[in-house]
PDB file of C-alpha atoms in Angstrom:
ATOM      1  CA  MET A   1      71.186  83.332  83.277  1.00  0.00           C
ATOM      2  CA  GLU A   2      73.436  80.295  83.655  1.00  0.00           C
ATOM      3  CA  LYS A   3      76.054  81.918  81.401  1.00  0.00           C
ATOM      4  CA  ARG A   4      76.438  84.753  83.917  1.00  0.00           C
ATOM      5  CA  LEU A   5      76.973  82.235  86.709  1.00  0.00           C
ATOM      6  CA  GLU A   6      79.551  80.429  84.585  1.00  0.00           C
ATOM      7  CA  ASN A   7      81.392  83.706  83.956  1.00  0.00           C
ATOM      8  CA  MET A   8      81.388  84.587  87.656  1.00  0.00           C
ATOM      9  CA  LEU A   9      82.648  81.118  88.540  1.00  0.00           C
ATOM     10  CA  LEU A  10      85.377  81.440  85.927  1.00  0.00           C
ATOM     11  CA  ALA A  11      86.321  84.837  87.385  1.00  0.00           C
ATOM     12  CA  VAL A  12      86.544  83.355  90.914  1.00  0.00           C
ATOM     13  CA  TRP A  13      88.814  80.623  89.609  1.00  0.00           C
ATOM     14  CA  THR A  14      90.948  83.099  87.618  1.00  0.00           C
ATOM     15  CA  VAL A  15      91.446  85.431  90.591  1.00  0.00           C
ATOM     16  CA  SER A  16      92.392  82.524  92.862  1.00  0.00           C
ATOM     17  CA  LEU A  17      94.777  81.168  90.211  1.00  0.00           C
ATOM     18  CA  VAL A  18      96.480  84.553  89.726  1.00  0.00           C
ATOM     19  CA  ALA A  19      96.772  85.035  93.501  1.00  0.00           C
ATOM     20  CA  THR A  20      98.240  81.554  93.915  1.00  0.00           C
ATOM     21  CA  ALA A  21     100.677  82.061  91.039  1.00  0.00           C
ATOM     22  CA  GLY A  22     101.655  85.449  92.471  1.00  0.00           C
ATOM     23  CA  SER A  23     102.380  84.045  95.906  1.00  0.00           C
ATOM     24  CA  LEU A  24     104.441  81.235  94.402  1.00  0.00           C
ATOM     25  CA  TYR A  25     106.312  83.769  92.264  1.00  0.00           C
ATOM     26  CA  PHE A  26     107.205  85.840  95.328  1.00  0.00           C
ATOM     27  CA  SER A  27     108.418  82.822  97.295  1.00  0.00           C
ATOM     28  CA  GLU A  28     109.927  80.544  94.653  1.00  0.00           C
ATOM     29  CA  VAL A  29     111.278  83.032  92.102  1.00  0.00           C
ATOM     30  CA  ARG A  30     111.996  86.129  94.175  1.00  0.00           C
ATOM     31  CA  GLY A  31     113.020  84.094  97.228  1.00  0.00           C
ATOM     32  CA  TYR A  32     110.754  85.893  99.731  1.00  0.00           C
ATOM     33  CA  ILE A  33     110.169  83.650 102.730  1.00  0.00           C
ATOM     34  CA  PRO A  34     106.483  83.759 103.747  1.00  0.00           C
ATOM     35  CA  CYS A  35     105.685  84.738 107.311  1.00  0.00           C
ATOM     36  CA  GLU A  36     103.180  82.790 109.391  1.00  0.00           C
ATOM     37  CA  LEU A  37     100.229  85.016 108.446  1.00  0.00           C
ATOM     38  CA  CYS A  38     101.167  84.648 104.763  1.00  0.00           C
ATOM     39  CA  TRP A  39     100.957  80.882 105.191  1.00  0.00           C
ATOM     40  CA  TYR A  40      97.445  81.142 106.646  1.00  0.00           C
ATOM     41  CA  GLN A  41      96.380  83.256 103.671  1.00  0.00           C
ATOM     42  CA  ARG A  42      97.883  80.694 101.295  1.00  0.00           C
ATOM     43  CA  ILE A  43      96.078  77.873 103.093  1.00  0.00           C
ATOM     44  CA  LEU A  44      92.790  79.641 102.371  1.00  0.00           C
ATOM     45  CA  MET A  45      93.585  80.751  98.792  1.00  0.00           C
ATOM     46  CA  TYR A  46      95.234  77.679  97.244  1.00  0.00           C
ATOM     47  CA  PRO A  47      92.265  75.289  97.645  1.00  0.00           C
ATOM     48  CA  MET A  48      90.026  77.737  95.775  1.00  0.00           C
ATOM     49  CA  VAL A  49      91.977  76.998  92.587  1.00  0.00           C
ATOM     50  CA  VAL A  50      91.116  73.301  92.813  1.00  0.00           C
ATOM     51  CA  ILE A  51      87.581  73.873  94.114  1.00  0.00           C
ATOM     52  CA  GLY A  52      86.948  76.391  91.334  1.00  0.00           C
ATOM     53  CA  ALA A  53      88.310  74.111  88.608  1.00  0.00           C
ATOM     54  CA  VAL A  54      86.124  71.211  89.723  1.00  0.00           C
ATOM     55  CA  ALA A  55      83.105  73.511  90.004  1.00  0.00           C
ATOM     56  CA  ILE A  56      83.663  74.852  86.477  1.00  0.00           C
ATOM     57  CA  PHE A  57      83.930  71.325  85.112  1.00  0.00           C
ATOM     58  CA  ARG A  58      80.759  70.223  86.924  1.00  0.00           C
ATOM     59  CA  LYS A  59      78.929  73.577  86.525  1.00  0.00           C
ATOM     60  CA  ASP A  60      78.353  73.490  90.281  1.00  0.00           C
ATOM     61  CA  PHE A  61      77.510  77.032  91.319  1.00  0.00           C
ATOM     62  CA  ARG A  62      76.818  76.005  94.911  1.00  0.00           C
ATOM     63  CA  VAL A  63      80.581  76.217  95.380  1.00  0.00           C
ATOM     64  CA  ALA A  64      79.999  79.922  96.039  1.00  0.00           C
ATOM     65  CA  VAL A  65      79.179  79.059  99.653  1.00  0.00           C
ATOM     66  CA  TYR A  66      82.656  77.580 100.119  1.00  0.00           C
ATOM     67  CA  THR A  67      84.535  80.270  98.211  1.00  0.00           C
ATOM     68  CA  LEU A  68      82.673  82.919 100.210  1.00  0.00           C
ATOM     69  CA  ALA A  69      83.626  81.305 103.519  1.00  0.00           C
ATOM     70  CA  LEU A  70      87.280  80.862 102.538  1.00  0.00           C
ATOM     71  CA  SER A  71      87.552  84.385 101.144  1.00  0.00           C
ATOM     72  CA  VAL A  72      85.960  86.079 104.163  1.00  0.00           C
ATOM     73  CA  ILE A  73      88.280  84.295 106.591  1.00  0.00           C
ATOM     74  CA  GLY A  74      91.282  84.906 104.331  1.00  0.00           C
ATOM     75  CA  GLY A  75      90.279  88.530 103.874  1.00  0.00           C
ATOM     76  CA  LEU A  76      90.125  89.091 107.622  1.00  0.00           C
ATOM     77  CA  ILE A  77      93.597  87.597 108.051  1.00  0.00           C
ATOM     78  CA  SER A  78      94.899  89.737 105.159  1.00  0.00           C
ATOM     79  CA  LEU A  79      93.305  92.862 106.621  1.00  0.00           C
ATOM     80  CA  TYR A  80      94.922  92.212 110.002  1.00  0.00           C
ATOM     81  CA  HIS A  81      98.258  91.442 108.337  1.00  0.00           C
ATOM     82  CA  TYR A  82      98.085  94.637 106.284  1.00  0.00           C
ATOM     83  CA  GLY A  83      97.158  96.555 109.436  1.00  0.00           C
ATOM     84  CA  ILE A  84     100.181  95.354 111.371  1.00  0.00           C
ATOM     85  CA  GLN A  85     102.372  96.348 108.426  1.00  0.00           C
ATOM     86  CA  LYS A  86     100.961  99.847 108.024  1.00  0.00           C
ATOM     87  CA  LEU A  87      99.581 100.979 111.395  1.00  0.00           C
ATOM     88  CA  PRO A  88     102.182 101.732 114.083  1.00  0.00           C
ATOM     89  CA  ALA A  89      99.656 101.119 116.871  1.00  0.00           C
ATOM     90  CA  LEU A  90      99.142  97.551 115.644  1.00  0.00           C
ATOM     91  CA  GLN A  91     102.853  96.953 114.983  1.00  0.00           C
ATOM     92  CA  ASP A  92     103.672  97.436 118.646  1.00  0.00           C
ATOM     93  CA  SER A  93     101.174  94.791 119.707  1.00  0.00           C
ATOM     94  CA  ALA A  94     101.802  92.388 116.811  1.00  0.00           C
ATOM     95  CA  PRO A  95     102.667  88.865 117.907  1.00  0.00           C
ATOM     96  CA  SER A  96     105.970  87.346 116.939  1.00  0.00           C
ATOM     97  CA  CYS A  97     105.443  85.491 113.688  1.00  0.00           C
ATOM     98  CA  GLY A  98     108.376  83.151 113.876  1.00  0.00           C
ATOM     99  CA  GLN A  99     111.376  83.167 111.567  1.00  0.00           C
ATOM    100  CA  VAL A 100     110.078  86.007 109.343  1.00  0.00           C
ATOM    101  CA  SER A 101     108.454  89.117 110.803  1.00  0.00           C
ATOM    102  CA  CYS A 102     104.822  89.670 109.846  1.00  0.00           C
ATOM    103  CA  THR A 103     105.312  93.431 110.098  1.00  0.00           C
ATOM    104  CA  GLY A 104     107.984  93.508 107.396  1.00  0.00           C
ATOM    105  CA  ALA A 105     107.087  94.236 103.781  1.00  0.00           C
ATOM    106  CA  TYR A 106     109.033  92.680 100.930  1.00  0.00           C
ATOM    107  CA  ILE A 107     107.282  94.999  98.489  1.00  0.00           C
ATOM    108  CA  ASN A 108     105.749  98.433  99.036  1.00  0.00           C
ATOM    109  CA  TRP A 109     104.588  99.594  95.621  1.00  0.00           C
ATOM    110  CA  MET A 110     103.252 103.169  95.510  1.00  0.00           C
ATOM    111  CA  GLY A 111     103.680 103.320  99.277  1.00  0.00           C
ATOM    112  CA  PHE A 112     100.699 101.099 100.094  1.00  0.00           C
ATOM    113  CA  VAL A 113     100.625  97.926  97.956  1.00  0.00           C
ATOM    114  CA  THR A 114     102.150  95.068  99.936  1.00  0.00           C
ATOM    115  CA  ILE A 115     101.722  91.312  99.578  1.00  0.00           C
ATOM    116  CA  PRO A 116      98.890  91.186 102.192  1.00  0.00           C
ATOM    117  CA  PHE A 117      97.195  94.057 100.314  1.00  0.00           C
ATOM    118  CA  LEU A 118      97.331  92.021  97.104  1.00  0.00           C
ATOM    119  CA  ALA A 119      95.891  89.005  98.931  1.00  0.00           C
ATOM    120  CA  LEU A 120      93.170  91.171 100.500  1.00  0.00           C
ATOM    121  CA  THR A 121      92.224  92.490  97.074  1.00  0.00           C
ATOM    122  CA  ALA A 122      91.916  88.950  95.706  1.00  0.00           C
ATOM    123  CA  PHE A 123      89.867  87.785  98.699  1.00  0.00           C
ATOM    124  CA  ILE A 124      87.507  90.770  98.359  1.00  0.00           C
ATOM    125  CA  ILE A 125      86.990  90.153  94.635  1.00  0.00           C
ATOM    126  CA  ILE A 126      86.268  86.465  95.289  1.00  0.00           C
ATOM    127  CA  ALA A 127      83.880  87.296  98.156  1.00  0.00           C
ATOM    128  CA  VAL A 128      81.940  89.799  96.038  1.00  0.00           C
ATOM    129  CA  LEU A 129      81.712  87.374  93.116  1.00  0.00           C
ATOM    130  CA  SER A 130      80.609  84.587  95.466  1.00  0.00           C
ATOM    131  CA  LEU A 131      77.891  86.792  96.947  1.00  0.00           C
ATOM    132  CA  LEU A 132      76.699  87.733  93.454  1.00  0.00           C
ATOM    133  CA  MET A 133      76.617  84.059  92.496  1.00  0.00           C
ATOM    134  CA  LEU A 134      74.552  83.205  95.576  1.00  0.00           C
ATOM    135  CA  LYS A 135      72.171  86.070  94.859  1.00  0.00           C
ATOM    136  CA  ARG A 136      71.756  85.037  91.213  1.00  0.00           C
ATOM    137  CA  GLN A 137      71.096  81.432  92.256  1.00  0.00           C
ATOM    138  CA  LYS A 138      68.452  82.559  94.722  1.00  0.00           C
ATOM    139  CA  GLU A 139      66.749  84.643  92.029  1.00  0.00           C
ATOM    140  CA  THR A 140      66.589  81.706  89.620  1.00  0.00           C
ATOM    141  CA  ASN A 141      65.132  79.269  92.182  1.00  0.00           C
TER     142      ASN A 141
END
């Protein structure tokens, strides 16, 4: 039973690490300047790499509460960000995001995959894994 929890925790850490590395690749290698909403998503994703690493080392599965909270909030921001990129009705009412427009898309793979979409995918995966970890912990107690 504990091995499954360890694997889920490792998966949470891996997803957060890949998402963090991806965002750093886009900004530091490709030179894409993050908009304000991208920064909020980063603020919620980056700590999960450290939190996850410490939790793996300590085998602390209670971290799922924190990763769930961070991923739900981050996912909501990503969903809104993706919406203002893809839905004209939201673009018209989108707030000014500062130096870089939040409605712009540096990438648009296959016509729908943008950076906020990638972040949303990572946040959803982390949220689902966190929920499964919490459920498994409840079953074992």
